Coordinates of C-alpha atoms in Angstrom, one line a residue:
M152 CA -15.1 7.7 6.5
L153 CA -16.4 4.2 6.6
N154 CA -19.3 3.0 8.7
T155 CA -19.2 5.7 11.4
E156 CA -22.4 7.6 10.8
D157 CA -26.1 6.9 10.8
D158 CA -26.4 7.2 7.0
S159 CA -23.9 4.4 6.6
S160 CA -26.2 2.2 8.7
D161 CA -29.2 3.2 6.6
K162 CA -27.3 2.3 3.4
R163 CA -26.1 -1.0 4.8
S164 CA -29.7 -1.9 5.9
A165 CA -31.0 -1.2 2.4
V166 CA -28.2 -3.2 0.8
N167 CA -28.6 -6.1 3.2
R168 CA -32.3 -6.3 2.3
A169 CA -31.4 -6.4 -1.4
R170 CA -28.8 -9.1 -0.7
R171 CA -31.3 -11.4 1.0
L172 CA -33.7 -11.2 -2.0
R173 CA -31.3 -12.5 -4.6
K174 CA -28.9 -15.4 -5.4
I175 CA -25.3 -14.6 -4.4
G176 CA -23.6 -17.4 -6.3
S177 CA -21.7 -20.5 -5.2
K178 CA -18.0 -21.0 -4.5
L179 CA -17.4 -17.4 -3.9
P180 CA -13.8 -16.2 -3.8
P181 CA -12.5 -14.9 -0.4
P182 CA -14.3 -11.6 0.4
Y183 CA -11.2 -9.8 1.6
P184 CA -8.3 -10.0 -0.9
N185 CA -4.7 -9.0 0.0
G186 CA -3.7 -5.4 -0.7
W187 CA -4.0 -1.8 0.2
F188 CA -7.5 -0.5 1.1
A189 CA -8.7 3.0 1.6
I190 CA -10.2 3.6 5.1
A191 CA -10.6 7.4 5.2
T192 CA -9.7 10.6 3.4
S193 CA -7.0 12.8 4.9
K194 CA -9.5 15.5 5.7
E195 CA -11.6 13.1 7.8
I196 CA -8.7 12.4 10.2
M197 CA -7.9 15.7 11.8
R198 CA -4.9 16.3 14.0
G199 CA -5.4 15.1 17.6
K200 CA -8.7 13.2 16.7
A201 CA -9.5 9.5 16.8
K202 CA -12.1 7.7 14.7
N203 CA -13.7 4.3 14.8
I204 CA -13.8 2.6 11.3
E205 CA -15.2 -0.8 10.5
C206 CA -14.3 -2.6 7.3
L207 CA -12.5 -5.8 6.1
G208 CA -14.1 -7.7 9.0
E209 CA -12.0 -5.5 11.4
H210 CA -12.5 -2.7 13.8
F211 CA -9.9 0.1 13.6
V212 CA -9.1 3.2 15.6
V213 CA -7.5 5.7 13.2
F214 CA -5.9 8.8 14.6
R215 CA -3.6 11.6 13.7
A216 CA -1.0 12.6 16.3
S217 CA -1.6 15.8 18.2
N218 CA 2.0 16.9 17.7
S219 CA 2.6 16.0 14.0
N220 CA 0.6 15.0 10.9
E221 CA 1.4 11.3 11.3
V222 CA -1.6 8.9 11.1
F223 CA -1.8 5.6 13.1
V224 CA -4.1 2.6 12.7
L225 CA -4.6 0.2 15.6
D226 CA -7.1 -2.4 16.6
A227 CA -10.0 -0.5 18.1
Y228 CA -10.8 -2.4 21.3
C229 CA -8.9 -1.8 24.5
P230 CA -7.6 -5.2 25.9
H231 CA -8.4 -4.0 29.5
M232 CA -12.3 -3.9 29.5
G233 CA -13.1 -3.8 25.8
A234 CA -13.9 -0.1 25.3
N235 CA -13.6 1.2 21.7
L236 CA -10.7 3.6 21.5
G237 CA -12.2 5.2 18.4
V238 CA -15.3 6.3 20.3
G239 CA -14.3 9.0 22.7
G240 CA -10.6 8.1 22.7
I241 CA -8.3 11.0 23.5
V242 CA -5.2 11.6 21.4
K243 CA -2.1 12.7 23.2
N244 CA 1.0 13.2 21.0
N245 CA 1.4 9.9 19.2
C246 CA -0.8 7.9 21.7
V247 CA -4.4 7.2 22.0
E248 CA -6.0 7.1 25.5
C249 CA -9.0 4.8 26.3
P250 CA -12.1 6.8 27.2
F251 CA -13.1 4.1 29.9
H252 CA -10.0 4.0 32.2
Q253 CA -7.4 6.2 30.5
W254 CA -5.1 3.3 29.5
R255 CA -2.8 4.9 26.9
F256 CA -1.4 3.1 23.9
N257 CA 1.5 4.1 21.6
G258 CA 0.5 4.5 17.9
D259 CA 4.0 3.5 16.7
N260 CA 3.7 0.0 18.0
G261 CA 0.5 -0.5 19.9
E262 CA 2.2 -0.9 23.3
L263 CA 0.6 0.1 26.6
V264 CA 2.5 3.1 28.0
N265 CA 0.5 4.3 30.9
I266 CA -2.1 3.3 33.5
P267 CA -2.8 6.5 35.5
Y268 CA -3.9 4.7 38.7
S269 CA -1.4 1.9 38.8
E270 CA 2.3 1.7 39.7
N271 CA 2.7 -1.8 38.3
L272 CA 2.6 -1.1 34.6
S273 CA 5.3 -3.7 33.9
E274 CA 3.0 -6.5 35.2
V275 CA 0.4 -6.0 32.4
E276 CA 2.1 -4.1 29.6
K277 CA 3.4 -7.2 27.9
F278 CA -0.1 -8.6 27.7
A279 CA -1.9 -5.4 26.8
K280 CA -0.3 -4.7 23.4
I281 CA -2.8 -3.8 20.6
R282 CA -2.2 -4.8 17.0
K283 CA -0.5 -2.0 15.0
W284 CA -1.6 -2.0 11.3
I285 CA 0.6 -0.9 8.5
S286 CA -0.8 2.2 6.9
T287 CA 0.1 5.0 4.6
E288 CA -1.3 8.4 3.5
V289 CA -1.0 9.3 -0.2
N290 CA -3.0 11.3 -2.7
G291 CA -5.2 12.7 0.1
I292 CA -6.3 9.1 1.2
I293 CA -5.4 6.9 4.2
F294 CA -4.8 3.3 3.3
V295 CA -4.4 0.2 5.5
W296 CA -2.4 -2.9 4.4
Y297 CA -4.4 -6.1 4.7
H298 CA -2.7 -9.4 4.0
A299 CA -3.6 -12.9 5.2
E300 CA 0.0 -14.1 5.1
N301 CA 1.5 -10.9 6.7
E302 CA 3.6 -10.2 3.6
Q303 CA 5.2 -6.8 3.3
P304 CA 3.3 -4.2 1.2
W305 CA 4.2 -2.7 -2.2
I306 CA 4.6 1.0 -2.5
L307 CA 1.5 3.0 -3.6
P308 CA 2.2 5.4 -6.4
T309 CA 1.5 9.1 -6.0
V310 CA 0.4 11.8 -8.5
D311 CA 2.8 14.7 -8.2
E312 CA 0.2 17.3 -9.3
V313 CA -2.1 16.3 -6.5
N314 CA 0.5 16.0 -3.8
D315 CA 2.3 19.3 -4.6
G316 CA -1.0 21.2 -4.8
S317 CA -0.9 22.2 -8.4
W318 CA -4.1 20.3 -9.1
V319 CA -7.0 20.9 -6.8
Y320 CA -9.8 18.7 -5.4
H321 CA -13.1 19.2 -7.3
G322 CA -15.4 16.7 -5.8
A323 CA -16.2 13.0 -5.2
N324 CA -19.0 10.5 -5.4
E325 CA -19.7 7.4 -3.3
F326 CA -21.7 4.2 -3.8
T327 CA -22.6 1.4 -1.4
I328 CA -22.8 -1.8 -3.5
N329 CA -24.2 -5.3 -2.9
C330 CA -21.8 -7.6 -4.7
H331 CA -18.5 -9.5 -4.4
I332 CA -15.5 -7.2 -4.5
Q333 CA -14.0 -8.8 -7.6
D334 CA -17.1 -8.0 -9.7
I335 CA -16.2 -4.3 -9.6
P336 CA -12.7 -4.2 -11.0
E337 CA -13.6 -7.0 -13.4
N338 CA -15.6 -4.4 -15.4
G339 CA -12.3 -3.0 -16.6
A340 CA -11.6 -6.1 -18.7
D341 CA -15.2 -6.4 -19.9
R342 CA -15.2 -4.6 -23.2
A343 CA -18.6 -5.9 -24.4
H344 CA -20.5 -4.3 -21.5
L345 CA -19.2 -0.8 -22.5
T346 CA -21.5 -0.7 -25.5
T347 CA -24.5 -2.3 -23.8
V348 CA -24.4 -0.4 -20.5
H349 CA -22.5 2.8 -21.3
G350 CA -23.1 3.3 -25.1
T351 CA -26.4 5.2 -24.7
N352 CA -26.8 8.8 -23.9
I353 CA -25.9 9.8 -20.3
A354 CA -28.8 12.2 -20.3
A355 CA -31.0 9.2 -19.8
G356 CA -29.7 8.7 -16.3
M357 CA -28.7 5.6 -14.3
D358 CA -31.5 3.3 -15.2
V359 CA -30.1 0.9 -17.9
C360 CA -33.6 0.2 -19.3
K361 CA -34.6 3.8 -19.6
S362 CA -31.3 4.7 -21.3
R363 CA -32.3 2.6 -24.3
E364 CA -35.5 4.6 -25.0
S365 CA -35.4 6.2 -28.5
I366 CA -35.9 9.7 -27.1
F367 CA -32.3 9.6 -26.0
S368 CA -30.8 8.2 -29.2
F369 CA -29.5 11.6 -30.3
G370 CA -26.4 11.1 -28.2
T371 CA -24.2 8.0 -28.2
H372 CA -20.9 7.0 -26.5
I373 CA -18.3 5.0 -28.4
W374 CA -15.8 3.1 -26.3
D375 CA -12.6 1.2 -27.0
A376 CA -10.7 -0.5 -24.2
K377 CA -7.7 -2.8 -23.9
W378 CA -6.8 -4.5 -20.6
A379 CA -3.3 -5.9 -19.9
V380 CA -1.0 -6.9 -17.1
N381 CA 1.8 -4.5 -16.1
D382 CA 4.9 -6.6 -17.0
D383 CA 7.1 -4.6 -14.6
L384 CA 4.8 -4.7 -11.5
K385 CA 2.7 -7.9 -11.3
H386 CA 0.3 -6.3 -8.8
Q387 CA -0.7 -3.7 -11.4
S388 CA -2.8 -3.9 -14.5
I389 CA -3.2 -1.3 -17.3
I390 CA -6.3 -0.2 -19.3
K391 CA -6.1 2.0 -22.4
L392 CA -9.5 3.5 -22.8
T393 CA -10.9 5.8 -25.5
H394 CA -14.3 7.4 -25.2
V395 CA -16.0 9.5 -27.9
F396 CA -19.3 11.3 -27.3
N397 CA -21.3 11.8 -30.5
V398 CA -24.3 14.1 -30.8
L399 CA -26.3 13.2 -33.9
S400 CA -23.4 12.6 -36.4
F401 CA -21.0 15.1 -34.8
K402 CA -18.1 14.1 -32.5
L403 CA -18.5 16.4 -29.6
L404 CA -15.8 15.2 -27.2
K405 CA -13.0 12.6 -27.1
I406 CA -11.4 11.5 -23.9
D407 CA -8.3 9.3 -23.7
S408 CA -7.7 7.6 -20.4
D409 CA -4.8 5.7 -18.9
I410 CA -6.0 3.5 -16.1
R411 CA -3.8 1.8 -13.6
Q412 CA -5.3 -0.8 -11.3
I413 CA -3.0 -1.1 -8.3
G414 CA -3.9 -4.3 -6.3
P415 CA -7.5 -5.3 -5.8
A416 CA -8.9 -2.0 -4.6
F417 CA -7.1 1.2 -5.9
V418 CA -7.2 2.8 -9.3
I419 CA -5.5 5.8 -10.8
L420 CA -7.4 7.1 -13.8
T421 CA -5.6 9.8 -15.8
I422 CA -7.9 11.7 -18.3
K423 CA -6.6 13.5 -21.3
T424 CA -8.8 15.9 -23.3
I425 CA -8.4 19.0 -25.5
F426 CA -9.3 21.1 -22.5
G427 CA -6.6 19.7 -20.3
N428 CA -5.8 16.7 -18.1
A429 CA -7.4 15.4 -14.8
V430 CA -7.1 12.4 -12.5
I431 CA -9.6 10.3 -10.7
F432 CA -8.7 8.1 -7.8
Q433 CA -11.0 5.1 -7.3
T434 CA -11.0 3.3 -4.0
L435 CA -12.9 0.1 -3.1
T436 CA -13.4 -1.1 0.4
P437 CA -15.3 -4.1 1.7
L438 CA -17.6 -3.1 4.5
E439 CA -18.9 -6.6 4.8
P440 CA -18.3 -9.8 2.7
L441 CA -20.8 -8.7 0.0
V442 CA -21.1 -4.9 0.8
Q443 CA -18.6 -2.6 -0.9
K444 CA -17.9 1.1 -0.7
L445 CA -16.8 2.5 -4.0
S446 CA -15.5 6.1 -4.1
H447 CA -14.1 8.4 -6.8
Y448 CA -12.1 11.6 -6.1
F449 CA -11.6 14.1 -8.9
Y450 CA -8.5 16.4 -9.2
A451 CA -7.5 18.8 -12.0
P452 CA -6.2 22.3 -12.5
W453 CA -8.4 25.0 -10.9
Y454 CA -9.4 26.5 -14.2
L455 CA -11.0 23.1 -15.3
A456 CA -13.6 23.3 -12.6
W457 CA -16.5 23.7 -15.1
F458 CA -15.3 20.6 -17.1
V459 CA -14.6 18.5 -14.1
K460 CA -18.2 19.1 -12.8
F461 CA -19.4 17.6 -16.1
L462 CA -17.0 14.7 -15.7
I463 CA -18.3 14.0 -12.2
W464 CA -21.9 14.0 -13.4
G465 CA -21.1 11.8 -16.4
E466 CA -19.0 9.4 -14.4
T467 CA -21.6 9.2 -11.6
V468 CA -24.3 8.3 -14.2
N469 CA -22.2 5.6 -15.8
V470 CA -21.2 4.0 -12.5
G471 CA -24.8 4.2 -11.4
R472 CA -25.7 2.0 -14.3
D473 CA -23.0 -0.5 -13.3
V474 CA -24.4 -0.5 -9.7
M475 CA -27.8 -1.4 -11.0
I476 CA -26.2 -4.6 -12.5
W477 CA -23.9 -5.3 -9.6
N478 CA -26.6 -5.1 -7.0
S479 CA -28.6 -7.9 -8.6
K480 CA -26.1 -10.2 -10.2
E481 CA -24.6 -13.4 -8.9
F482 CA -21.0 -14.3 -9.0
I483 CA -20.3 -17.1 -11.5
K484 CA -17.0 -18.8 -10.9
N485 CA -16.8 -20.3 -14.4
P486 CA -18.7 -18.0 -16.8
L487 CA -19.3 -19.0 -20.4
L488 CA -16.9 -16.8 -22.3
P489 CA -16.6 -16.6 -26.1
K490 CA -13.1 -16.0 -27.5
E491 CA -13.9 -12.3 -27.8
E492 CA -14.0 -12.0 -24.0
K493 CA -10.6 -13.6 -23.3
Q494 CA -9.6 -10.4 -21.4
I495 CA -12.0 -11.4 -18.6
K496 CA -10.3 -14.7 -18.2
L497 CA -6.9 -13.0 -18.2
F498 CA -8.2 -10.6 -15.6
R499 CA -9.4 -13.4 -13.3
N500 CA -6.0 -15.1 -13.5
W501 CA -4.3 -11.9 -12.6
F502 CA -6.7 -11.0 -9.8
S503 CA -6.3 -14.5 -8.2
Q504 CA -2.8 -13.4 -6.9
F505 CA -4.6 -11.4 -4.2
Y506 CA -6.0 -14.5 -2.6
S507 CA -3.8 -16.7 -0.6
E508 CA -3.9 -19.9 1.5
N509 CA -5.0 -18.1 4.7
S510 CA -7.5 -15.7 3.1
K511 CA -10.7 -15.8 5.0
S512 CA -13.4 -17.7 3.2
F513 CA -16.8 -16.2 2.5
Q514 CA -18.4 -18.6 4.9
D515 CA -16.0 -17.7 7.7
A516 CA -16.4 -14.0 7.1
H517 CA -20.1 -14.3 6.9
Q518 CA -20.4 -16.2 10.2
S519 CA -18.2 -13.8 12.1
L520 CA -20.7 -10.9 11.6
D521 CA -23.0 -10.0 14.4
W522 CA -26.5 -10.2 13.0

């Protein structure tokens, strides 16, 4: 769930302080690109319950019908007197009822369907409609479609083993990061950083400086990655990643990964090892223009629980090292790239498709916040 609990406020305060202390870069791309964005996990939105979720510069009420499993996403504020439908709102069938005056809105289209104390519904119903957002629920995650030009969405792929229950959920991690959203997926095209940031022993932890201490040199990680555009689906890119963990001079473990980046903010990472296969879903959601929520959800057969716990630990350490960099870097619009880093330029050209003419600028998004 995004931005609904006190700990989210604490995290945001810490990130905002860090943001004020460093250079953010000039000519930033729009902070909210076009695409699907995760706003909650399926387990967080229970049947007959409504939640308030803030992200992408918007306020959503997300609720699951009381008479089915369908999930609806509407603008959060009641047009009558401004109450937040996600804070105390009552779900009745496929409608959400305002906690202030019991005005009831249909989740299918956002239309006003009842004012309990008025016989003149027709006089106000055409003015009281709430925006209905396109949403979908796949892979145990609820996504909302955000597009500045109101174009129709592409279909999000599913993983059969997750949706049919043959693979089970083993855990997740979550990071709140102070950077532009583009910085995070760009790592997938940045081969050189793999050796610098992720080549040293994960036993050294998340501190990039500490990881280079000689005491941890007994274990090294060798990476090879190739980034490319999916020729069949322009909104997808593909990474072929090989990871070998060496202890002294012995190859202890090899992991082959097929990584699909779907739009700006969703990744399906399929892992193949001698022990078996697993999948990681990565979601990325802008809480504010320069505050991102990055989450990973791990699924595998039940008998790989021991191995997946190791994966979660290792992946958390490695992402933590990236977070250390992301939290303090500035976004450089035209970086100095040698020919060996041409994949980064190719990535930026590909990612630019998710910005459009009416995408909200960083300045506009920044000024719209209540400080």
